[in-house]
Structure formats: C-alpha cells, structure tokens
Amino acid sequence: MKGFRWLVIVLFLLVTLVPFLWLILASFKTSSELFSAPFKLPEHWSWDNYRSVLESHPIPKYFFNSLILAVSSTILAVAIATLVSYAFMYKFKFKPGLLLLITFGIFIPTNAFLVPYYFIVNWIGLYDSLAGVALVYAGVSLPLSILIVKTYMESIQHEILEASFIDGASVHRTFFNVILPISYPGMTTASIFLMITAWNELLFANLLTQSEGTRTLQVAIRFFLSTFSANYPVAFAAMVIAVLPTILIYSLLSEKIIGGLTAGAVK
Amino acid sequence: MTSRQIYWYLAPALLFTVVFFVFPILFVMYVDLHEWNGLGAMKFVGLDNFRFLFDDPSFKTATVNTIYWILAGIFLHTPLGLLLALILFKKPRGWKAFRLLFFLPNVISTTALAFLWYFVLHVSLGLVNNGLKVAGLTSWTHAWLSDPGTAVFANMVPFVLYVGFTMVIFLTQMSTISPDMYEAADIDGATSWQKDRYITIPLVKSAIGINIIFNTAFCLRMFEYPLLMTNGGPADSSLNLSLYIYREMITANRYGVSMAAGLVTILLGAVAMLLVFGVLRIGERRGLR
C-alpha cells in the first residue's frame, strides 16, 4: 500500500517536473544540438537564446498587461459580487427570480458568446484596450464570484444585521462597518479563482486585442511557436522567460493561494 | 427590513448580467438565423445555418470530440485528482511540497502547458518518443499529434495529468472530516483502503460534485490545447466546438454559422449539466455506497 502511494507520487512528479526541466535544458542548446541529442546537456551553456528573445520581444510588458488585467477584472467582479451578496441578505420583491437571473450564467459556455462580446466591446469603444478585456473577464466570471461570496455571506448570522440597526446604523454603514470586514474569506476565495482564470485566459484576450501594447502573456506565448519556428531553442528561452515571474510569485505566495482556496471552497 | 437602498447594491450585478449574459443570448439567437460576414447587412436565412452545421463533417467531429473531452474530465481527470488527494491526505513525508508542486501547472497557464506539451509529444525531438527510444521501445514511438487517430487524445494528456486544482478542492474538504472517525475505524481494525472507501470518499461527495461540474464546464470551453497543439488537425480530427466557433467567425467570416454552433454548444452544455446533476442526485440518494 505504501509502495503504491509512493509510486503514484513519483509518477505525478515526473510528468509535472520533467517536461519543465527538459524545456529549461533545451533553452540553452543550439538548434542542431536539440535535434541530434534531445537528452544530453548542452555543450556549452550559452545565454544567446535568451538575449535574442529579450531583444526582439517586450516580455515584461506582456507580463504587466496580464497582471493588470487579472487584478482589475478580479477587483471589479468581486466588488460587484460583494455588493449584490449583501443585498441578498435582505428580503425584497422578486428575490428568487433575480437570484436565478444573475447566476444562471455559471452554466453557459461563454465561448458561445464570441460574436456578441466582440461587438459589445467594439460598441463601447474599448476594442484593443485592456479595459475592454477586463470588463469581459469581470462579466464572464461574475456569476461564479456571486455564488462564492454569497455562499460565504449566508453563513453570517442575520442577528448581526438587526443588532447593527438597533445601534442606529444605516444600510450603507452596516455594509461598510459590519458586513464587509467579516466577508474577507469569501472574497479571497473568489479572488483567487478569478485571478487564476483571468491570468490563464487566451480566447477573449486574443479576440479583443490586436496591437502589441495590449498583448497579454498568453497571447504572446501563442505567437512564440510561429515567430520562432525556425529556431525552437529560442522559443524555449522565450517560454522560460515568460513563465519565470509567475513561478517566482507562486513560490512566494503559494501557501496563501492554496490557503485561500481552502478557506472557502467547501460550501 | 426591506429598504429601497438595497436596490443600489443589486444594480451593478444586474447591469453586468444584462450586458454579458441576457443580451448575448438574444444576440446569438438572432444572428444564427442570418447570413452575416460581420460587416454588411444581415440576411435572414431561417434555419439554413443549422442545416449547414449538420451537413458539415467537421462540426460532427467537433461535437463528438467535445463530448470526449467532457468524459475525460469526469472519468479520468476527476478520479486522478481524488487518488492524489487520498494519498496526500495521509500526509506522507513532504506532502506539503508535493501539494505545491502538483498545483503549479494551474498558475503557469494552459497556453504555456499547451506549448510545452506540443514539444513533449513532438514526433522527432519530443520527450515521449525519445524516452521510448532510450527505453528500447522504438516500435511504440508514434506521431502522436499528427495521426488523426490519436491527435484528439494527445491533446488531452496534459489536462488529464495536471490535476492540482481538483486535488486541492478534494484536500480542502477532506481536512474538514473529524479525526475521531478514523480513530474509531482504527479501533475496529480497518485497513487504510477501507478507511478511504467507507469514510473519506463518502464524506467528500460534495467535492466530487463540485469538481465534476467545474471540469465539465472547463472541458466545454477548452480552447488552448486544440488550438496550440494541433490547431484542430490533422484534417480537423482534433477540432472541438470552441475552435469550430472561433474558426467560423475569425477565419471563415460566417458569423451566422459560428453562432449557430454557439447555440448548439450552449444546449450541449445544458444537457451535460442536467445529466451530471441527475447522476449526482441519484448517487446522493443511494449514499454512494
């Protein structure tokens, strides 16, 4: 039993790590070395591939575009989700119907909305801008954010609202001073989901942007294969540079990221 | 405790829902009845776009492949995530580090993984084929991505193997199980498999449900692997619905056909979700034992 467990762990470690190590190794090779001896260590470790990538592509710029998109769309969606979740702590007309309306989107494969999203973003004049993509990301992920934040807020005792009103607080004050401070775990979970999804997204970023100034990391990676098709090791170097900052940030925050999921994923 | 002020808290969510879900659905249902290249006037053609779809062998392949993806998500990816979670839940030495490493692929993006596995499965310089050669299994080497028989399954390999997210959701729910249960089982002399089978798995039923739903939604939207690893080829054999919709819009400029395929995707998603919910509910009633 113990042997089987370790076998599974080692197999998963192999498929997770070996491809990355191989990629890093290959990024130091020359093209002919890569084809003649794919497993050998490079004959001399040279940074030439890395230099030619950094000279030809503004990868830090792509990285920041992705980061800005992930952060801004997440803040927007979580803010809206938190507001509406607060509203759902009260009784009002058409409540069940409204809840259905704002959460049915969870079950919609939004890749079906390619054409409408393209035109909506064009009509509001945000084509080829990060703001346009951020709006779409926030819109697409809103139903899931609402579900996560709302589920968390429902666990809050309703007596706390009444107590706050007895103390003479208004609806707005109660939100800012009482509900908001204790809703952070739900908001954090939603934020982690959304940040990872937005960071990973390719389809809409590719559809809604055009120029190099608005290109995200994922869109850029998509083009590595074609721009460096004559010289794979350079493409590998581009890839390493592109994912390195992510791995660095993750290695610093991994416990927070996974912990955030842990805080509220169980509903 | 009703107050008019509450509507201010509802308004932004309502606005976004109308803009990003209600309007798009109506738009899809309108455009799919028209012939349109995205620029000029729309021409009403009734159900012609749907007739086009059902006569198009590529659309049939795309639909079947999307169903394959969903099945892989439910029957391969989710159980592997559960297996890994069950193992790490026993807290073997170094389990925290393993958890972080297995989760890593989720943060470095599907696009990057697609790029990476394009090369891992590459016919001449790929890790898989060269590994097989070194192991003396040269006859097993294969043009994984360029054989129409294997391309769609080769696309799925990184998705099936990288189960970090699913695993973490399982581990999270496992951490809420009371240790008393296991102590009692130990006193009764239960084996570790029996503890998994009769305590852990039944108590993470809702995580199984959450994961199956997430993975079904993810597979229905899958875009990066088919686009980057095979571009839907060879001969459209690894096409899926996302890529079909994208291609009809961007490459073929048939916006009506693209959105007809979009409507089919939405309906397929609804059917898949109803089936998943139905099966989960039956499983719940039977207590999964």
Coordinates of C-alpha atoms in Angstrom, one line a residue:
Chain A
M1 CA 0.0 0.0 0.0
K2 CA 2.8 2.4 1.0
G3 CA 4.7 1.3 -2.1
F4 CA 1.7 2.1 -4.3
R5 CA 1.3 5.5 -2.8
W6 CA 4.9 6.5 -3.5
L7 CA 4.7 5.1 -7.0
V8 CA 1.8 7.4 -7.7
I9 CA 3.5 10.4 -6.2
V10 CA 6.7 9.8 -8.1
L11 CA 4.8 9.3 -11.4
F12 CA 2.9 12.5 -11.0
L13 CA 6.1 14.3 -10.0
L14 CA 7.8 13.0 -13.2
V15 CA 5.0 14.2 -15.5
T16 CA 4.8 17.5 -13.7
L17 CA 8.5 18.4 -13.4
V18 CA 10.4 16.6 -16.1
P19 CA 8.8 18.5 -19.1
F20 CA 9.8 21.8 -17.4
L21 CA 13.4 20.7 -16.7
W22 CA 13.7 19.4 -20.2
L23 CA 12.4 22.8 -21.6
I24 CA 14.9 24.7 -19.5
L25 CA 17.7 22.5 -20.5
A26 CA 16.8 22.8 -24.2
S27 CA 16.6 26.6 -24.0
F28 CA 20.4 26.7 -23.6
K29 CA 21.1 24.5 -26.6
T30 CA 21.6 25.3 -30.3
S31 CA 19.0 24.1 -32.7
S32 CA 21.2 21.3 -34.1
E33 CA 22.0 20.1 -30.6
L34 CA 18.4 19.8 -29.8
F35 CA 17.6 17.6 -32.8
S36 CA 20.7 15.4 -32.6
A37 CA 20.7 14.7 -28.8
P38 CA 17.5 15.8 -27.1
F39 CA 18.5 14.5 -23.7
K40 CA 22.2 15.5 -23.5
L41 CA 23.3 18.5 -21.5
P42 CA 24.1 21.5 -23.8
E43 CA 27.8 21.5 -24.9
H44 CA 28.3 25.0 -23.6
W45 CA 25.7 26.9 -21.6
S46 CA 25.1 30.0 -23.6
W47 CA 22.6 32.8 -22.9
D48 CA 22.4 33.7 -26.6
N49 CA 18.8 32.4 -27.0
Y50 CA 17.7 34.5 -24.0
R51 CA 19.5 37.5 -25.4
S52 CA 17.8 37.3 -28.7
V53 CA 14.3 36.9 -27.1
L54 CA 14.7 39.9 -24.9
E55 CA 16.0 41.9 -27.8
S56 CA 13.0 41.0 -30.0
H57 CA 10.1 40.8 -27.6
P58 CA 9.0 43.1 -24.7
I59 CA 8.0 40.2 -22.5
P60 CA 8.0 42.3 -19.3
K61 CA 5.3 44.5 -21.0
Y62 CA 3.2 41.4 -21.7
F63 CA 3.6 40.3 -18.2
F64 CA 2.4 43.5 -16.8
N65 CA -0.6 43.6 -19.2
S66 CA -1.6 40.2 -17.9
L67 CA -1.1 41.2 -14.3
I68 CA -3.1 44.5 -14.7
L69 CA -5.9 42.6 -16.4
A70 CA -6.1 39.8 -13.8
V71 CA -6.1 42.3 -10.9
S72 CA -8.5 44.8 -12.3
S73 CA -11.1 42.3 -13.6
T74 CA -10.9 40.5 -10.2
I75 CA -11.4 43.6 -8.2
L76 CA -14.4 44.7 -10.4
A77 CA -16.1 41.3 -10.3
V78 CA -15.5 40.7 -6.6
A79 CA -16.7 44.2 -5.7
I80 CA -19.9 43.7 -7.7
A81 CA -20.4 40.2 -6.2
T82 CA -20.0 41.5 -2.7
L83 CA -22.5 44.3 -3.2
V84 CA -25.1 42.0 -4.6
S85 CA -24.5 39.4 -2.0
Y86 CA -25.2 42.0 0.7
A87 CA -28.4 42.9 -1.0
F88 CA -29.4 39.2 -0.8
M89 CA -29.2 39.3 3.0
Y90 CA -32.4 41.3 2.9
K91 CA -35.9 40.3 1.7
F92 CA -37.2 42.1 -1.4
K93 CA -39.5 41.6 -4.3
F94 CA -38.7 39.0 -7.0
K95 CA -35.7 37.8 -4.9
P96 CA -35.7 34.1 -6.2
G97 CA -36.1 35.2 -9.8
L98 CA -33.3 37.8 -9.5
L99 CA -31.0 35.3 -8.0
L100 CA -31.7 32.9 -10.9
L101 CA -31.1 35.7 -13.4
I102 CA -27.7 36.7 -12.0
T103 CA -26.3 33.2 -11.5
F104 CA -27.7 31.2 -14.5
G105 CA -24.5 32.3 -16.4
I106 CA -22.5 29.7 -14.5
F107 CA -23.8 27.0 -16.8
I108 CA -23.3 28.9 -20.0
P109 CA -20.2 28.0 -22.0
T110 CA -19.2 31.6 -22.8
N111 CA -17.1 30.6 -25.8
A112 CA -20.5 30.7 -27.5
F113 CA -20.5 34.4 -26.9
L114 CA -17.6 35.2 -29.2
V115 CA -19.6 37.3 -31.6
P116 CA -21.7 39.3 -29.1
Y117 CA -18.7 40.1 -26.8
Y118 CA -16.7 41.2 -29.8
F119 CA -19.4 43.7 -30.8
I120 CA -20.3 44.8 -27.3
V121 CA -16.6 45.8 -26.7
N122 CA -16.5 47.5 -30.1
W123 CA -19.7 49.4 -29.5
I124 CA -18.5 50.8 -26.2
G125 CA -15.3 51.8 -28.0
L126 CA -12.9 49.6 -26.0
Y127 CA -11.7 47.3 -28.7
D128 CA -7.9 46.7 -28.4
S129 CA -7.8 48.0 -24.9
L130 CA -7.1 46.3 -21.6
A131 CA -10.2 47.9 -20.1
G132 CA -12.3 46.1 -22.7
V133 CA -10.9 42.7 -21.9
A134 CA -11.1 43.4 -18.2
L135 CA -14.8 44.2 -18.5
V136 CA -15.4 40.9 -20.4
Y137 CA -13.5 38.9 -17.8
A138 CA -15.4 40.5 -14.9
G139 CA -18.7 39.9 -16.7
V140 CA -17.9 36.3 -17.6
S141 CA -16.8 35.4 -14.1
L142 CA -19.4 37.4 -12.2
P143 CA -21.9 34.5 -11.7
L144 CA -19.2 32.3 -10.1
S145 CA -18.0 35.1 -7.9
I146 CA -21.5 35.9 -6.7
L147 CA -22.0 32.2 -5.9
I148 CA -18.8 32.0 -3.8
V149 CA -19.2 35.3 -2.0
K150 CA -23.0 34.9 -1.4
T151 CA -22.5 31.4 0.0
Y152 CA -20.0 32.8 2.4
M153 CA -22.2 35.7 3.5
E154 CA -25.1 33.3 4.1
S155 CA -23.1 31.7 6.8
I156 CA -23.1 35.1 8.7
Q157 CA -25.7 35.3 11.4
H158 CA -28.6 37.6 10.4
E159 CA -28.9 38.8 14.0
I160 CA -25.8 40.9 13.3
L161 CA -27.8 43.0 10.9
E162 CA -30.5 43.7 13.4
A163 CA -28.0 44.5 16.1
S164 CA -26.4 47.0 13.8
F165 CA -29.7 48.6 13.0
I166 CA -30.6 48.8 16.7
D167 CA -27.4 50.6 17.2
G168 CA -28.7 53.1 14.7
A169 CA -26.5 52.3 11.7
S170 CA -27.9 52.8 8.2
V171 CA -28.0 50.1 5.4
H172 CA -24.7 51.6 4.0
R173 CA -23.0 51.9 7.3
T174 CA -23.9 48.3 8.2
F175 CA -22.4 47.2 4.9
F176 CA -19.1 49.0 5.3
N177 CA -18.6 48.6 9.1
V178 CA -20.1 45.3 9.9
I179 CA -20.5 43.0 6.9
L180 CA -17.5 43.9 4.7
P181 CA -14.9 43.3 7.4
I182 CA -16.2 39.8 8.1
S183 CA -16.6 38.8 4.5
Y184 CA -13.0 38.7 3.6
P185 CA -12.6 34.9 3.5
G186 CA -15.3 34.6 0.8
M187 CA -13.9 37.5 -1.1
T188 CA -10.4 36.0 -1.0
T189 CA -11.5 32.6 -2.3
A190 CA -13.4 34.3 -5.2
S191 CA -10.4 36.5 -5.9
I192 CA -8.0 33.5 -6.2
F193 CA -10.4 31.7 -8.6
L194 CA -10.8 34.8 -10.7
M195 CA -7.1 35.8 -10.7
I196 CA -6.1 32.3 -11.9
T197 CA -8.8 32.2 -14.5
A198 CA -8.0 35.7 -15.9
W199 CA -4.3 35.0 -15.9
N200 CA -4.8 31.8 -17.9
E201 CA -7.3 33.2 -20.4
L202 CA -6.4 33.2 -24.1
L203 CA -9.6 33.1 -26.2
F204 CA -11.1 36.6 -25.3
A205 CA -7.7 38.3 -24.9
N206 CA -6.8 37.1 -28.4
L207 CA -10.2 38.1 -29.8
L208 CA -10.4 41.6 -28.3
T209 CA -6.8 42.9 -28.7
Q210 CA -4.7 43.5 -31.7
S211 CA -1.7 45.7 -31.1
E212 CA 1.5 44.8 -29.2
G213 CA 0.7 47.3 -26.5
T214 CA -2.3 45.4 -25.3
R215 CA -0.9 41.9 -25.8
T216 CA -1.2 39.6 -22.8
L217 CA 1.4 37.0 -21.9
Q218 CA -0.9 34.1 -23.1
V219 CA -1.4 35.8 -26.4
A220 CA 2.3 36.3 -26.7
I221 CA 3.1 32.7 -25.9
R222 CA 0.7 31.7 -28.6
F223 CA 2.8 33.6 -31.1
F224 CA 6.2 32.2 -29.9
L225 CA 5.6 29.0 -31.9
S226 CA 5.2 30.9 -35.2
T227 CA 7.7 33.7 -34.6
F228 CA 10.5 31.3 -33.6
S229 CA 9.5 28.3 -35.7
A230 CA 12.9 28.3 -37.4
N231 CA 14.7 28.1 -34.1
Y232 CA 13.0 26.1 -31.4
P233 CA 15.6 26.7 -28.6
V234 CA 14.9 30.4 -28.9
A235 CA 11.2 29.7 -28.5
F236 CA 12.0 27.6 -25.4
A237 CA 14.0 30.5 -23.9
A238 CA 11.1 32.8 -24.6
M239 CA 8.8 30.4 -22.8
V240 CA 11.1 30.2 -19.8
I241 CA 11.3 34.0 -19.5
A242 CA 7.5 34.1 -19.8
V243 CA 6.7 31.7 -17.0
L244 CA 9.6 32.5 -14.7
P245 CA 7.9 35.6 -13.0
T246 CA 4.8 33.5 -12.4
I247 CA 6.7 30.7 -10.8
L248 CA 8.6 33.2 -8.6
I249 CA 5.4 34.9 -7.4
Y250 CA 3.8 31.5 -6.8
S251 CA 6.8 30.3 -4.8
L252 CA 6.4 33.3 -2.6
L253 CA 2.6 33.2 -2.2
S254 CA 1.7 29.5 -2.8
E255 CA 0.6 28.9 0.7
K256 CA -1.6 32.0 0.6
I257 CA -3.1 30.9 -2.8
I258 CA -3.9 27.4 -1.8
G259 CA -4.9 28.5 1.7
G260 CA -7.3 31.0 0.2
L261 CA -9.0 28.2 -1.7
T262 CA -9.0 26.1 1.5
A263 CA -10.8 28.9 3.4
G264 CA -14.0 28.8 1.3
A265 CA -14.0 26.1 -1.4
V266 CA -16.0 23.8 0.8
K267 CA -19.6 25.0 0.7
Chain B
M1 CA -36.3 45.0 6.9
T2 CA -36.9 46.0 3.3
S3 CA -35.3 49.2 2.1
R4 CA -35.2 50.9 -1.2
Q5 CA -31.5 51.5 -0.7
I6 CA -31.0 47.8 -1.3
Y7 CA -31.6 48.2 -5.0
W8 CA -28.4 50.2 -5.3
Y9 CA -26.5 47.1 -4.2
L10 CA -28.3 45.0 -6.8
A11 CA -27.9 47.4 -9.7
P12 CA -24.3 46.7 -10.9
A13 CA -24.7 43.0 -10.9
L14 CA -28.0 43.3 -12.9
L15 CA -26.3 45.6 -15.4
F16 CA -23.4 43.2 -15.9
T17 CA -25.8 40.2 -16.2
V18 CA -27.8 42.0 -18.9
V19 CA -24.8 43.1 -20.8
F20 CA -22.8 39.9 -20.6
F21 CA -25.5 37.2 -20.5
V22 CA -29.0 38.3 -21.3
F23 CA -28.2 40.4 -24.3
P24 CA -25.6 37.9 -25.7
I25 CA -28.1 35.0 -25.6
L26 CA -30.6 37.1 -27.5
F27 CA -27.9 38.2 -30.0
V28 CA -26.8 34.6 -30.6
M29 CA -30.4 33.5 -31.2
Y30 CA -30.9 36.4 -33.7
V31 CA -27.6 36.1 -35.6
D32 CA -27.8 32.3 -36.0
L33 CA -30.9 32.8 -38.2
H34 CA -28.9 35.1 -40.6
E35 CA -26.2 35.0 -43.1
W36 CA -23.7 37.6 -42.0
N37 CA -20.0 38.4 -42.5
G38 CA -19.8 40.7 -39.6
L39 CA -19.7 43.9 -41.6
G40 CA -22.5 44.3 -44.1
A41 CA -26.3 43.8 -43.6
M42 CA -27.6 40.6 -42.2
K43 CA -29.7 38.4 -44.5
F44 CA -32.4 36.3 -42.9
V45 CA -31.9 32.6 -43.9
G46 CA -34.1 30.8 -41.4
L47 CA -32.5 27.5 -40.2
D48 CA -30.0 27.3 -43.1
N49 CA -27.1 27.8 -40.7
F50 CA -28.2 24.7 -38.7
R51 CA -28.6 22.7 -41.9
F52 CA -25.0 23.8 -42.8
L53 CA -23.8 22.5 -39.4
F54 CA -25.5 19.1 -39.7
D55 CA -24.1 18.6 -43.2
D56 CA -20.6 19.6 -42.1
P57 CA -18.5 16.6 -41.1
S58 CA -16.1 18.9 -39.2
F59 CA -18.9 20.0 -37.0
K60 CA -19.8 16.4 -36.2
T61 CA -16.2 15.7 -35.3
A62 CA -16.1 18.9 -33.2
T63 CA -19.2 17.8 -31.2
V64 CA -18.0 14.2 -30.7
N65 CA -14.6 15.5 -29.6
T66 CA -16.1 17.9 -27.1
I67 CA -18.1 15.0 -25.6
Y68 CA -14.8 13.0 -25.4
W69 CA -13.3 16.0 -23.5
I70 CA -16.1 16.1 -21.0
L71 CA -15.9 12.3 -20.5
A72 CA -12.1 12.6 -19.9
G73 CA -12.8 15.4 -17.4
I74 CA -15.3 13.2 -15.5
F75 CA -13.8 9.8 -15.7
L76 CA -10.0 10.4 -15.8
H77 CA -9.2 13.9 -14.5
T78 CA -11.5 13.9 -11.5
P79 CA -10.7 10.3 -10.3
L80 CA -6.9 11.0 -10.6
G81 CA -7.4 14.2 -8.6
L82 CA -9.2 12.1 -5.9
L83 CA -6.5 9.5 -5.9
L84 CA -3.8 12.0 -5.4
A85 CA -5.8 13.8 -2.7
L86 CA -6.4 10.5 -0.9
I87 CA -2.6 9.8 -0.9
L88 CA -1.6 13.3 0.2
F89 CA -4.3 13.3 2.9
K90 CA -2.4 10.6 4.6
K91 CA 0.4 13.2 5.0
P92 CA 3.4 11.2 3.7
R93 CA 6.8 12.8 4.2
G94 CA 7.0 16.0 2.1
W95 CA 3.3 16.1 1.3
K96 CA 3.1 19.9 1.6
A97 CA 5.8 20.3 -1.0
F98 CA 4.1 17.8 -3.3
R99 CA 0.8 19.7 -3.0
L100 CA 2.5 22.9 -4.1
L101 CA 4.3 21.2 -7.0
F102 CA 1.1 19.5 -8.2
F103 CA -0.8 22.8 -8.1
L104 CA 2.0 24.7 -10.0
P105 CA 0.7 23.9 -13.6
N106 CA -2.6 25.7 -12.7
V107 CA -0.8 29.0 -12.2
I108 CA 1.5 28.9 -15.3
S109 CA -1.4 28.8 -17.7
T110 CA -3.0 26.4 -20.1
T111 CA -1.4 28.2 -23.0
A112 CA 2.1 27.6 -21.7
L113 CA 1.3 24.0 -21.0
A114 CA 0.0 23.5 -24.5
F115 CA 3.2 25.0 -25.9
L116 CA 5.2 22.7 -23.6
W117 CA 3.3 19.5 -24.5
Y118 CA 3.4 20.3 -28.2
F119 CA 7.1 19.7 -27.8
V120 CA 6.9 16.8 -25.3
L121 CA 4.7 14.9 -27.8
H122 CA 6.7 16.2 -30.9
V123 CA 7.4 13.3 -33.2
S124 CA 11.2 13.8 -33.7
L125 CA 12.5 15.9 -30.8
G126 CA 9.8 15.1 -28.2
L127 CA 10.4 13.9 -24.8
V128 CA 8.0 11.0 -25.1
N129 CA 9.3 9.5 -28.3
N130 CA 12.9 9.9 -27.3
G131 CA 12.2 8.4 -23.9
L132 CA 10.7 5.4 -25.6
K133 CA 13.7 5.1 -27.8
V134 CA 16.1 5.2 -24.9
A135 CA 13.9 2.5 -23.1
G136 CA 14.3 0.3 -26.2
L137 CA 10.6 0.7 -27.1
T138 CA 11.3 2.2 -30.5
S139 CA 8.3 0.4 -32.0
W140 CA 6.0 2.3 -29.6
T141 CA 7.1 5.7 -30.8
H142 CA 4.3 7.4 -32.7
A143 CA 3.4 10.7 -34.4
W144 CA 1.0 11.4 -31.5
L145 CA -0.1 14.8 -32.7
S146 CA -0.2 14.3 -36.4
D147 CA -2.0 11.0 -36.6
P148 CA -5.8 11.6 -36.9
G149 CA -6.4 8.6 -34.8
T150 CA -4.5 9.9 -31.7
A151 CA -4.4 13.7 -32.1
V152 CA -7.5 14.5 -30.0
F153 CA -6.4 12.2 -27.2
A154 CA -2.8 13.5 -27.3
N155 CA -4.3 17.0 -26.8
M156 CA -6.0 15.7 -23.6
V157 CA -2.8 14.3 -22.0
P158 CA -1.7 17.5 -20.1
F159 CA -5.3 18.2 -19.0
V160 CA -5.8 14.7 -17.7
L161 CA -2.4 14.6 -15.9
Y162 CA -2.3 18.1 -14.3
V163 CA -4.9 17.6 -11.6
G164 CA -3.6 20.1 -9.0
F165 CA -6.7 22.2 -8.8
T166 CA -9.1 19.3 -8.5
M167 CA -6.8 17.7 -5.9
V168 CA -6.8 20.9 -3.7
I169 CA -10.6 21.1 -3.7
F170 CA -10.7 17.4 -2.5
L171 CA -8.0 18.0 0.1
T172 CA -9.9 21.0 1.4
Q173 CA -13.0 19.0 2.0
M174 CA -11.0 16.1 3.5
S175 CA -9.5 18.5 6.0
T176 CA -13.0 19.1 7.5
I177 CA -13.5 15.4 8.3
S178 CA -13.3 14.8 12.1
P179 CA -10.2 12.7 13.1
D180 CA -12.5 10.8 15.5
M181 CA -13.9 8.9 12.6
Y182 CA -10.5 7.5 11.7
E183 CA -9.7 6.7 15.3
A184 CA -12.9 4.7 15.6
A185 CA -12.1 2.9 12.4
D186 CA -8.5 2.1 13.7
I187 CA -10.0 0.6 16.8
D188 CA -12.2 -1.6 14.6
G189 CA -9.1 -2.6 12.7
A190 CA -10.0 -1.0 9.4
T191 CA -7.3 -1.1 6.6
S192 CA -6.3 2.2 5.0
W193 CA -8.2 1.3 1.8
Q194 CA -11.3 0.6 3.9
K195 CA -11.0 4.0 5.6
D196 CA -10.8 5.6 2.1
R197 CA -13.7 3.7 0.8
Y198 CA -16.1 3.9 3.7
I199 CA -15.1 7.2 5.4
T200 CA -13.2 9.6 3.2
I201 CA -14.9 9.1 -0.2
P202 CA -18.5 9.2 1.1
L203 CA -17.7 12.3 3.1
V204 CA -16.2 14.2 0.1
K205 CA -19.3 13.6 -2.1
S206 CA -20.0 17.3 -2.5
A207 CA -16.4 17.9 -3.6
I208 CA -16.8 15.2 -6.2
G209 CA -19.9 17.0 -7.4
I210 CA -18.1 20.4 -7.4
N211 CA -15.1 19.0 -9.3
I212 CA -17.2 17.2 -11.9
I213 CA -19.2 20.4 -12.5
F214 CA -16.1 22.6 -12.8
N215 CA -14.3 20.1 -15.0
T216 CA -17.3 19.7 -17.3
A217 CA -17.6 23.5 -17.7
F218 CA -13.8 23.7 -18.3
C219 CA -13.9 21.0 -21.0
L220 CA -16.9 22.5 -22.7
R221 CA -14.8 25.7 -23.1
M222 CA -11.5 24.0 -23.9
F223 CA -9.7 26.1 -26.5
E224 CA -5.9 26.3 -25.8
Y225 CA -4.9 22.7 -26.2
P226 CA -6.6 22.0 -29.6
L227 CA -5.6 25.4 -30.9
L228 CA -1.9 25.3 -30.0
M229 CA -1.1 21.6 -30.0
T230 CA -2.8 20.6 -33.3
N231 CA -4.8 23.6 -34.5
G232 CA -7.7 21.2 -34.7
G233 CA -5.9 19.0 -37.2
P234 CA -4.8 16.8 -38.9
A235 CA -7.8 17.0 -41.2
D236 CA -10.0 18.5 -38.5
S237 CA -9.7 15.3 -36.4
S238 CA -9.0 17.1 -33.1
L239 CA -11.4 20.0 -33.6
N240 CA -13.7 20.9 -30.8
L241 CA -16.7 23.2 -30.5
S242 CA -14.7 26.2 -29.1
L243 CA -12.3 26.0 -32.0
Y244 CA -15.1 25.5 -34.5
I245 CA -16.9 28.6 -33.3
Y246 CA -13.7 30.6 -33.4
R247 CA -12.8 29.5 -36.8
E248 CA -16.2 30.1 -38.4
M249 CA -16.1 33.6 -37.0
I250 CA -12.4 34.6 -37.5
T251 CA -11.3 32.6 -40.5
A252 CA -14.4 31.9 -42.5
N253 CA -16.3 35.1 -41.6
R254 CA -19.5 33.1 -41.3
Y255 CA -20.9 34.8 -38.2
G256 CA -24.3 33.1 -38.5
V257 CA -22.8 29.6 -38.7
S258 CA -20.5 30.4 -35.9
M259 CA -23.3 31.5 -33.6
A260 CA -25.5 28.5 -34.7
A261 CA -22.6 26.4 -33.4
G262 CA -22.5 28.6 -30.3
L263 CA -26.2 27.8 -29.6
V264 CA -25.6 24.1 -30.1
T265 CA -22.7 24.4 -27.6
I266 CA -25.0 26.1 -25.0
L267 CA -27.6 23.4 -25.5
L268 CA -24.9 20.6 -25.2
G269 CA -23.7 22.3 -22.0
A270 CA -27.3 22.4 -20.6
V271 CA -27.8 18.7 -21.4
A272 CA -24.4 17.8 -19.9
M273 CA -25.1 19.7 -16.7
L274 CA -28.6 18.2 -16.4
L275 CA -27.1 14.7 -16.8
V276 CA -24.3 15.4 -14.3
F277 CA -26.8 16.8 -11.7
G278 CA -29.2 13.9 -12.3
V279 CA -26.5 11.3 -11.8
L280 CA -25.1 13.2 -8.7
R281 CA -28.6 13.3 -7.2
I282 CA -29.1 9.6 -7.8
G283 CA -25.7 8.9 -6.2
E284 CA -26.6 11.1 -3.3
R285 CA -29.9 9.2 -2.7
R286 CA -28.0 5.9 -2.7
G287 CA -25.4 7.3 -0.4
L288 CA -22.7 6.4 -2.9
R289 CA -22.1 3.0 -1.1

